[in-house]
mmCIF file of C-alpha atoms and ligand atoms in Angstrom:
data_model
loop_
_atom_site.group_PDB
_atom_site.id
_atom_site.type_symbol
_atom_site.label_atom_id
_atom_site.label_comp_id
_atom_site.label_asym_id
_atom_site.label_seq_id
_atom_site.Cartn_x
_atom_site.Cartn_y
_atom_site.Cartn_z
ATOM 1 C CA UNK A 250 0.000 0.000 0.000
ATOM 2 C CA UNK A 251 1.233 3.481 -0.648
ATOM 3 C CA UNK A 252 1.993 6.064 2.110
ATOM 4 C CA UNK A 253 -0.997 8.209 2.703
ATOM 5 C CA UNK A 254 -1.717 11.112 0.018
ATOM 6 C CA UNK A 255 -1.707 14.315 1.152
ATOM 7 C CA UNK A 256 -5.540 15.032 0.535
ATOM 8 C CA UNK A 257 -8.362 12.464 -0.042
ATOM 9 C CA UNK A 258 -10.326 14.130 -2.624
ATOM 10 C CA UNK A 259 -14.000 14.422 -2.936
ATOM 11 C CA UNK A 260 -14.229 13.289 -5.697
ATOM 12 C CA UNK A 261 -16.134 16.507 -7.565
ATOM 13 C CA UNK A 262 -13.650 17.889 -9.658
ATOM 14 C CA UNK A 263 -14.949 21.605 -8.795
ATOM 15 C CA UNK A 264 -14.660 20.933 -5.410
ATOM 16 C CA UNK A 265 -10.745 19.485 -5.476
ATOM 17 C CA UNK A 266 -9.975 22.413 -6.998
ATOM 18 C CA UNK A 267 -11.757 24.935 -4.198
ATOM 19 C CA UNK A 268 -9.918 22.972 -1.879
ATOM 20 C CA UNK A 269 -6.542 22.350 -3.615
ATOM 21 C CA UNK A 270 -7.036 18.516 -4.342
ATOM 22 C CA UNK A 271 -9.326 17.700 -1.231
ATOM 23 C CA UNK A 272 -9.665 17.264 2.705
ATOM 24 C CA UNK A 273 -5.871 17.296 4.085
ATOM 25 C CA UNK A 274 -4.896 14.836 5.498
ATOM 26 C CA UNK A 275 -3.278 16.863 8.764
ATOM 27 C CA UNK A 276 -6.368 18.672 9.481
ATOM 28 C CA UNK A 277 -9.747 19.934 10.548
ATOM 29 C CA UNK A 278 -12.327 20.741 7.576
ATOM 30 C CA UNK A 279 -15.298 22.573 8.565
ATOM 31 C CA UNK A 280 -18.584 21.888 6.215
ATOM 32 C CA UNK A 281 -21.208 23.701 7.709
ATOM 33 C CA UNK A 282 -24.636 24.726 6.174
ATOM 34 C CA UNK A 283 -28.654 24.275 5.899
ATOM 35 C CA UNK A 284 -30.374 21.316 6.288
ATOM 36 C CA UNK A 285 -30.341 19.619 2.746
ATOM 37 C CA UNK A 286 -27.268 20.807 1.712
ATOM 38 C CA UNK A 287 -25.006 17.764 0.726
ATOM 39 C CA UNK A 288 -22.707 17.662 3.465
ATOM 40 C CA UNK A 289 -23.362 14.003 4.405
ATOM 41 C CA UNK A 290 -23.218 12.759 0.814
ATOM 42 C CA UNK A 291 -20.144 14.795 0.512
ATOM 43 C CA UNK A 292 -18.899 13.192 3.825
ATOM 44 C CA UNK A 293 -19.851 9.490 2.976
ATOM 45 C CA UNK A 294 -18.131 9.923 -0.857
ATOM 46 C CA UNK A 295 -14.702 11.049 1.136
ATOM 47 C CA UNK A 296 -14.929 8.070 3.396
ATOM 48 C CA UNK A 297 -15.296 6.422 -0.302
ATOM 49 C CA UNK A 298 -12.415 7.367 -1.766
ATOM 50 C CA UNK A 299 -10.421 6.984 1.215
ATOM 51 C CA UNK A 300 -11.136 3.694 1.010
ATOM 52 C CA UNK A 301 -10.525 2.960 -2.474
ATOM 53 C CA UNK A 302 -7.019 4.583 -1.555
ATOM 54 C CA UNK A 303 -6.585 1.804 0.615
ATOM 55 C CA UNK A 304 -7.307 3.618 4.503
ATOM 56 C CA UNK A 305 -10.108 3.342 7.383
ATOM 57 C CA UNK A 306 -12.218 6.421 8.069
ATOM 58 C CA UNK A 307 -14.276 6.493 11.392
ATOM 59 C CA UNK A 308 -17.509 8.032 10.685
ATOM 60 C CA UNK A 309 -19.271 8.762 14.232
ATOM 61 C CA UNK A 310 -22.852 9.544 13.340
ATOM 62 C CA UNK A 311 -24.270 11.501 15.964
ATOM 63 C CA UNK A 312 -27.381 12.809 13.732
ATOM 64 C CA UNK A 313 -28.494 8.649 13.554
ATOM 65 C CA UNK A 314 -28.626 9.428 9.778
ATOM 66 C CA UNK A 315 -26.161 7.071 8.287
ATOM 67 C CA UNK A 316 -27.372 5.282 5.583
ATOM 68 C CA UNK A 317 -25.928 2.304 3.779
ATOM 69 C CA UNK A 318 -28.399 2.836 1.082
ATOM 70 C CA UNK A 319 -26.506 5.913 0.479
ATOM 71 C CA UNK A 320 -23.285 4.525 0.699
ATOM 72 C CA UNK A 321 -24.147 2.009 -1.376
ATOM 73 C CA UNK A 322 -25.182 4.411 -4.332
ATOM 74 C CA UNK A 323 -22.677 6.425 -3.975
ATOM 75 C CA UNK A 324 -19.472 3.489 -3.782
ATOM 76 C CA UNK A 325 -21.268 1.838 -6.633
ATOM 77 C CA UNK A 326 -19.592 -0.544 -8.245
ATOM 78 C CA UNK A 327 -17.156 -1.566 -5.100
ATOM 79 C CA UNK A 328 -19.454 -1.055 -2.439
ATOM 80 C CA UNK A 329 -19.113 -4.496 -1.172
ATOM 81 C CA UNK A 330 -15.172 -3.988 -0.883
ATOM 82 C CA UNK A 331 -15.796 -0.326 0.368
ATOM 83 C CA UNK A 332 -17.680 -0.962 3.168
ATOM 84 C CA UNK A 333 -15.447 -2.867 5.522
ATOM 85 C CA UNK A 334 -13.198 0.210 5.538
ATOM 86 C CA UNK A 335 -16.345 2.767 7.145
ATOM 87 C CA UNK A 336 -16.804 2.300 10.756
ATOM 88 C CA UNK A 337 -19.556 3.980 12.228
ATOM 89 C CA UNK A 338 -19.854 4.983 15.876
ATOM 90 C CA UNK A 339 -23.902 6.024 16.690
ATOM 91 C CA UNK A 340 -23.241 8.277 20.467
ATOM 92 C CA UNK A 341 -26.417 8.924 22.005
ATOM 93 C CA UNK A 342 -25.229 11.618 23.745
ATOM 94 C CA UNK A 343 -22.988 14.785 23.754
ATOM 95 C CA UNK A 344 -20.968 12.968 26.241
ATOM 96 C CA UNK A 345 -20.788 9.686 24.325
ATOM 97 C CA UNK A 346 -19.723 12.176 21.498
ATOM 98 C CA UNK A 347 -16.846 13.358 23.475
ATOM 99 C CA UNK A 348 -16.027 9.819 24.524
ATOM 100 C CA UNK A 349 -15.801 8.830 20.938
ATOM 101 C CA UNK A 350 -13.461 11.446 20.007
ATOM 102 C CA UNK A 351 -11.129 10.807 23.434
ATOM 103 C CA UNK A 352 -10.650 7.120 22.095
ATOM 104 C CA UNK A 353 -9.605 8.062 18.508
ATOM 105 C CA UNK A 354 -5.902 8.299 19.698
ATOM 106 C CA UNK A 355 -6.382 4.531 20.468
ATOM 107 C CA UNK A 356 -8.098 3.305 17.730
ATOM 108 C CA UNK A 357 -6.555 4.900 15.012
ATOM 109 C CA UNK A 358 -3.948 3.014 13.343
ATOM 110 C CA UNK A 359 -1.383 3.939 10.391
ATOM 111 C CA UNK A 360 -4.640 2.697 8.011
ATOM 112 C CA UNK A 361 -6.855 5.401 9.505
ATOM 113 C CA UNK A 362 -7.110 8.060 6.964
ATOM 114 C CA UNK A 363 -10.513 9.678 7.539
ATOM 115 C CA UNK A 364 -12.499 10.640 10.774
ATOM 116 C CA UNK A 365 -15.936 12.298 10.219
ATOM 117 C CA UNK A 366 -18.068 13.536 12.651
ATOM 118 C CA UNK A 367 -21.860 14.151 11.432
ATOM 119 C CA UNK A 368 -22.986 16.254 12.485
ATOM 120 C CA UNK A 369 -20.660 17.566 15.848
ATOM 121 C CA UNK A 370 -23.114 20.148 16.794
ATOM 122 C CA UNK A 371 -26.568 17.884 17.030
ATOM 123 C CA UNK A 372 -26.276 16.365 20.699
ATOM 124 C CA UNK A 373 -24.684 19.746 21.555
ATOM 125 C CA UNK A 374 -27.573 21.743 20.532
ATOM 126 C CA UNK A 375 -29.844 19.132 21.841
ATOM 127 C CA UNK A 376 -28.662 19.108 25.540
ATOM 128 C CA UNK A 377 -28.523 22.814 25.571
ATOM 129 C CA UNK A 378 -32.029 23.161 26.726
ATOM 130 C CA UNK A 379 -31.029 22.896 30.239
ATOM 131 C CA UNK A 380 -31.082 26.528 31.846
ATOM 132 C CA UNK A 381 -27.343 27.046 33.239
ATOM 133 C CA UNK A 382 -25.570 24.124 31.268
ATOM 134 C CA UNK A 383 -24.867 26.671 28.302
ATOM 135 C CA UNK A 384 -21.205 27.235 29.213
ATOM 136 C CA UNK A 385 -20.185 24.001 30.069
ATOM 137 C CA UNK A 386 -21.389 22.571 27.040
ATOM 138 C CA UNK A 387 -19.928 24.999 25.016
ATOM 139 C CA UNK A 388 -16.573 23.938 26.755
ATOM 140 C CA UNK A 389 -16.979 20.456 26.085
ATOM 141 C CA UNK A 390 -17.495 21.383 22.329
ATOM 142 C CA UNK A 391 -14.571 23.308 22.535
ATOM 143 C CA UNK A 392 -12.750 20.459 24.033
ATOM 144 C CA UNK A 393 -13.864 18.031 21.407
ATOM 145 C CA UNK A 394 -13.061 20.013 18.779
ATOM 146 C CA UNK A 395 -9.353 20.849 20.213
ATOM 147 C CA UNK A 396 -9.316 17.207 20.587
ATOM 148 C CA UNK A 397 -9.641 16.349 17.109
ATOM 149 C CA UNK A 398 -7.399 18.879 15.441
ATOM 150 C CA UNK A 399 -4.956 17.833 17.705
ATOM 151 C CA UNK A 400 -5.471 14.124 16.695
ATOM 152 C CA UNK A 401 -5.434 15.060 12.937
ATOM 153 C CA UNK A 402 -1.818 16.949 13.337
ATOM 154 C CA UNK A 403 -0.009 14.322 14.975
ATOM 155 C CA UNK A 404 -1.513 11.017 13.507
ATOM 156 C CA UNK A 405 -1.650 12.780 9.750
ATOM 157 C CA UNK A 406 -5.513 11.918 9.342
ATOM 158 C CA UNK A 407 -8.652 14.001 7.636
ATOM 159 C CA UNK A 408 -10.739 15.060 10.474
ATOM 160 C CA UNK A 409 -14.319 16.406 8.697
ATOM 161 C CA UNK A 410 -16.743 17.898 10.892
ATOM 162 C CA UNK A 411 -19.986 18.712 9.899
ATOM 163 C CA UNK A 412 -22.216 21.568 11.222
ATOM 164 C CA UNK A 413 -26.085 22.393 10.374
ATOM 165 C CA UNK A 414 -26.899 26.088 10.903
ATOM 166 C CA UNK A 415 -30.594 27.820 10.252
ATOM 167 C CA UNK A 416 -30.516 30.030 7.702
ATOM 168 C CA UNK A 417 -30.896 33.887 9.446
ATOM 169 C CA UNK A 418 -34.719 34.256 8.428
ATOM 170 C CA UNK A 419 -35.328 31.238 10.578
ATOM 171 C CA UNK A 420 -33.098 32.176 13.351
ATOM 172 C CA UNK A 421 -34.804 32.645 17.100
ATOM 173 C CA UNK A 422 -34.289 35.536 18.994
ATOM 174 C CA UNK A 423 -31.807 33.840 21.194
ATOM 175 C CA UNK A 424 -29.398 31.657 18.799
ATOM 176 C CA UNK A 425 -26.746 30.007 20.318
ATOM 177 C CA UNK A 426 -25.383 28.713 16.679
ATOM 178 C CA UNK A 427 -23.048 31.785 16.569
ATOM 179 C CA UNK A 428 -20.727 30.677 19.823
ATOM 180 C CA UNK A 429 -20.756 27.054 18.036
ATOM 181 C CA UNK A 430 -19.905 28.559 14.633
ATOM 182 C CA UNK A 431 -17.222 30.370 16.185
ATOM 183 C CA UNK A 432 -15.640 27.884 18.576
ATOM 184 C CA UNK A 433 -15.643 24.800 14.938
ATOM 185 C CA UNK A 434 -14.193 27.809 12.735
ATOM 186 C CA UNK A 435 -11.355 28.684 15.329
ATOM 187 C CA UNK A 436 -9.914 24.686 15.087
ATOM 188 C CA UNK A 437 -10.930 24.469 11.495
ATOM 189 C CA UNK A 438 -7.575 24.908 8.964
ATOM 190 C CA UNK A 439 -10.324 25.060 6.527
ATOM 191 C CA UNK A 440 -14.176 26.194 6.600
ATOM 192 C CA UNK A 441 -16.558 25.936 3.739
ATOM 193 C CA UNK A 442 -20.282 26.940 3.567
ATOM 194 C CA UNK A 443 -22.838 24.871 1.452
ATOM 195 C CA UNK A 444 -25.649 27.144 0.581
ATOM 196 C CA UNK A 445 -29.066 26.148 -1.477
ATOM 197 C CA UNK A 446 -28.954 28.201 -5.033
ATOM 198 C CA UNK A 447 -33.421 28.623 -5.632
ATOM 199 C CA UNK A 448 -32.330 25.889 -8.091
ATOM 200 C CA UNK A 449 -33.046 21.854 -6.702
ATOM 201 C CA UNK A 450 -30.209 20.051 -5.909
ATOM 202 C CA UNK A 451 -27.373 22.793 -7.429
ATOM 203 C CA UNK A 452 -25.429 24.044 -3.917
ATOM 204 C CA UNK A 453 -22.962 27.082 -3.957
ATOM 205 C CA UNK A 454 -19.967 26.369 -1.540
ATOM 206 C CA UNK A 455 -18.067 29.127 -0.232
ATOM 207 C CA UNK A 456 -14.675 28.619 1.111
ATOM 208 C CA UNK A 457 -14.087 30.924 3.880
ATOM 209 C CA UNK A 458 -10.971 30.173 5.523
ATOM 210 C CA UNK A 459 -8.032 28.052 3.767
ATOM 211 C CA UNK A 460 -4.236 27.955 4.801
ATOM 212 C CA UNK A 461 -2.006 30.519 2.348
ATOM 213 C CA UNK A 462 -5.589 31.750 0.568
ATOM 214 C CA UNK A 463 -6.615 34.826 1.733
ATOM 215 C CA UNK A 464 -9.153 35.542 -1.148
ATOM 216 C CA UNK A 465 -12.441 33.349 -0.253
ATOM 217 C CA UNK A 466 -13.404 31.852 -3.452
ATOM 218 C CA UNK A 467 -16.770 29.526 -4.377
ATOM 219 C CA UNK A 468 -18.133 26.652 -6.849
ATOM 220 C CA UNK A 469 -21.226 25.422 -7.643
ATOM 221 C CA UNK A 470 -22.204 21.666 -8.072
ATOM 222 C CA UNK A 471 -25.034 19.388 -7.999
ATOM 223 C CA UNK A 472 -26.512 16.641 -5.754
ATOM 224 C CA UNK A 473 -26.976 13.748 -7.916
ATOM 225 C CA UNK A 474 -27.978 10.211 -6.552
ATOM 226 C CA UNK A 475 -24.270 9.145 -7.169
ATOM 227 C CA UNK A 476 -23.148 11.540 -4.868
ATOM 228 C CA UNK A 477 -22.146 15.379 -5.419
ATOM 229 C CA UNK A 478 -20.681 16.267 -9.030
ATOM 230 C CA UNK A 479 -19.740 18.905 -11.326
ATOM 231 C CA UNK A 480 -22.397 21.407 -12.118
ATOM 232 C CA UNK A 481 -21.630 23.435 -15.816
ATOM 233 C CA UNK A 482 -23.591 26.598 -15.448
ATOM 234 C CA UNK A 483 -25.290 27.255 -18.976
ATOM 235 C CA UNK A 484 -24.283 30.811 -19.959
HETATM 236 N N1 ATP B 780 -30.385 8.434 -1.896
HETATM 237 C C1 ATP B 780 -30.479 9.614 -2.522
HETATM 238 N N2 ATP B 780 -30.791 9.707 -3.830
HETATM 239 C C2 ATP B 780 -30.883 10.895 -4.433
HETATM 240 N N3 ATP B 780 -30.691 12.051 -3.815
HETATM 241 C C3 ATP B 780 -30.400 12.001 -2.519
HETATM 242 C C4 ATP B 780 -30.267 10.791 -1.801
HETATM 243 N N4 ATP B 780 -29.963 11.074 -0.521
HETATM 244 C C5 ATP B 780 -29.913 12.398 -0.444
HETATM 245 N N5 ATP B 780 -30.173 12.933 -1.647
HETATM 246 C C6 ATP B 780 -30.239 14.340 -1.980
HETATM 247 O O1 ATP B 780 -29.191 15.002 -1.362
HETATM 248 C C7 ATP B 780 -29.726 16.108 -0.645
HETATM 249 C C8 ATP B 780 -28.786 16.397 0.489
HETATM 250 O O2 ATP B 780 -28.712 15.292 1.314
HETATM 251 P P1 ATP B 780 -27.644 15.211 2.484
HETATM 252 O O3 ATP B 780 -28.185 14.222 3.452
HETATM 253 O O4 ATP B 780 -26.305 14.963 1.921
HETATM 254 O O5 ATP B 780 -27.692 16.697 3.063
HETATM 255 P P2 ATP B 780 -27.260 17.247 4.487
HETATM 256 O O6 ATP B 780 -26.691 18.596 4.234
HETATM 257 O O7 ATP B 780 -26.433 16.252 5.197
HETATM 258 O O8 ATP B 780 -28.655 17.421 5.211
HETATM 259 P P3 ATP B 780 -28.960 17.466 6.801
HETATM 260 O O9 ATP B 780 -28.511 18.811 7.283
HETATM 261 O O10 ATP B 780 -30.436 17.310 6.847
HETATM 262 O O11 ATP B 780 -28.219 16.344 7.448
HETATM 263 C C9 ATP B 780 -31.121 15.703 -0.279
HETATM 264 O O12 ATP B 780 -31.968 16.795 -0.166
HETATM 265 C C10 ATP B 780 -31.537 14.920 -1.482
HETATM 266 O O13 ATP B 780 -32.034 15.810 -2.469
HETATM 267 MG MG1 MG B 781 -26.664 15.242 6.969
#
């Protein structure tokens, strides 16, 4: 087997390029967005392609929305050999979440290349009814998210985390998704938006933070049942 690649790509040309290849492999990468928005399908076809390089990825599901039928769509034609490479980890809680994420020093080996959490802010959001518990939690998250990105440096693996966020119309008053937003963008090397177009199933992503690229820059593409691909805008 070869030594790890520096990025596992995503496997939509327009996207490799936006990110310079795909998700390094020594770092956090922040997809964050509305509900509907293709991060999962773009998070599943990484875990793809880092197994058809020949490595693990850890994919802790803390929304419960894993699906193999998805997988199996989007691996096509190898899903059989693809899917002993995807582990999936199902926490129940915020705490479980954070347990998962303490253990990845242990379980990941030299054939670890991928470690997805989707999405990291779903238990946190979901526990933070509780009057008082607001700036504990948001410590934990911190925690976790330190936690990875510290993982990712020193064991050269693709942490992904996903985020959902409202869009501003459907904010509440009192929106807590700004102190999350802030605390995943801080530990993210890179941070990319996936926003809905008007048009079904075409998705704008915005890169907003990227080592050595100060300009943000954008691409479009499309949410096929494959997976995400290339969308050619017609002029
Ligand atoms: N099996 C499928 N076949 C075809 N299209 C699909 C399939 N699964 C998902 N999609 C399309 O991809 C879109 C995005 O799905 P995905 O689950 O990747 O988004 P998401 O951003 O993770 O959403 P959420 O925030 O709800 O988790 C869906 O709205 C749907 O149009
Ligand atoms: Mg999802």
């Amino acid at each position: 087997m070869e030594s790890l690649q520096r990025v596992i790509p995503t496997g939509c040309s327009s996207m490799d390029k936006l990110l310079g290849g795909g998700l390094a492999v020594d770092g956090v990468s922040l997809v964050y967005g509305e509900a509907e928005t293709g991060k999962s399908s773009l998070a599943v076809q990484c875990a793809v392609n880092t197994a058809r390089m020949g490595y693990k990825s850890l994919f802790i599901d803390s929304d419960g929305a894993f699906s193999p039928r998805r997988l199996s769509q989007i691996a096509y034609y190898d899903s059989e050999k693809v899917s002993p490479f995807i582990t999936l980890v199902k926490p129940a809680t915020f705490e479980e979440q954070g347990m998962a994420i303490d253990n990845l020093d242990a379980y990941i080996t030299e054939k670890v290349g991928l470690v997805v959490v989707d999405t990291i802010t779903s238990l946190y959001s979901a526990e933070l009814g509780g009057s008082g518990k607001t700036f504990a939690l948001s410590r934990e998250l911190n925690r976790q998210v330190a936690c990875l990105a510290q993982i990712a440096k020193t064991r050269k693996v693709a942490a992904l985390i996903l985020s959902q966020v409202r869009s501003v119309l459907a904010e509440t008053r009192i929106s807590v998704e700004p102190v999350a937003t802030r605390v995943l963008k801080f530990w993210s090397d890179v941070v990319l938006n996936l926003k809905h177009t008007g048009q079904p199933r075409v998705i704008k992503a915005v890169l907003e933070k990227r080592p050595k690229h100060k300009s943000s820059a954008s691409c479009y593409f499309l949410i096929e049942s494959s997976g995400i691909c290339d969308y050619r805008q017609r002029s």
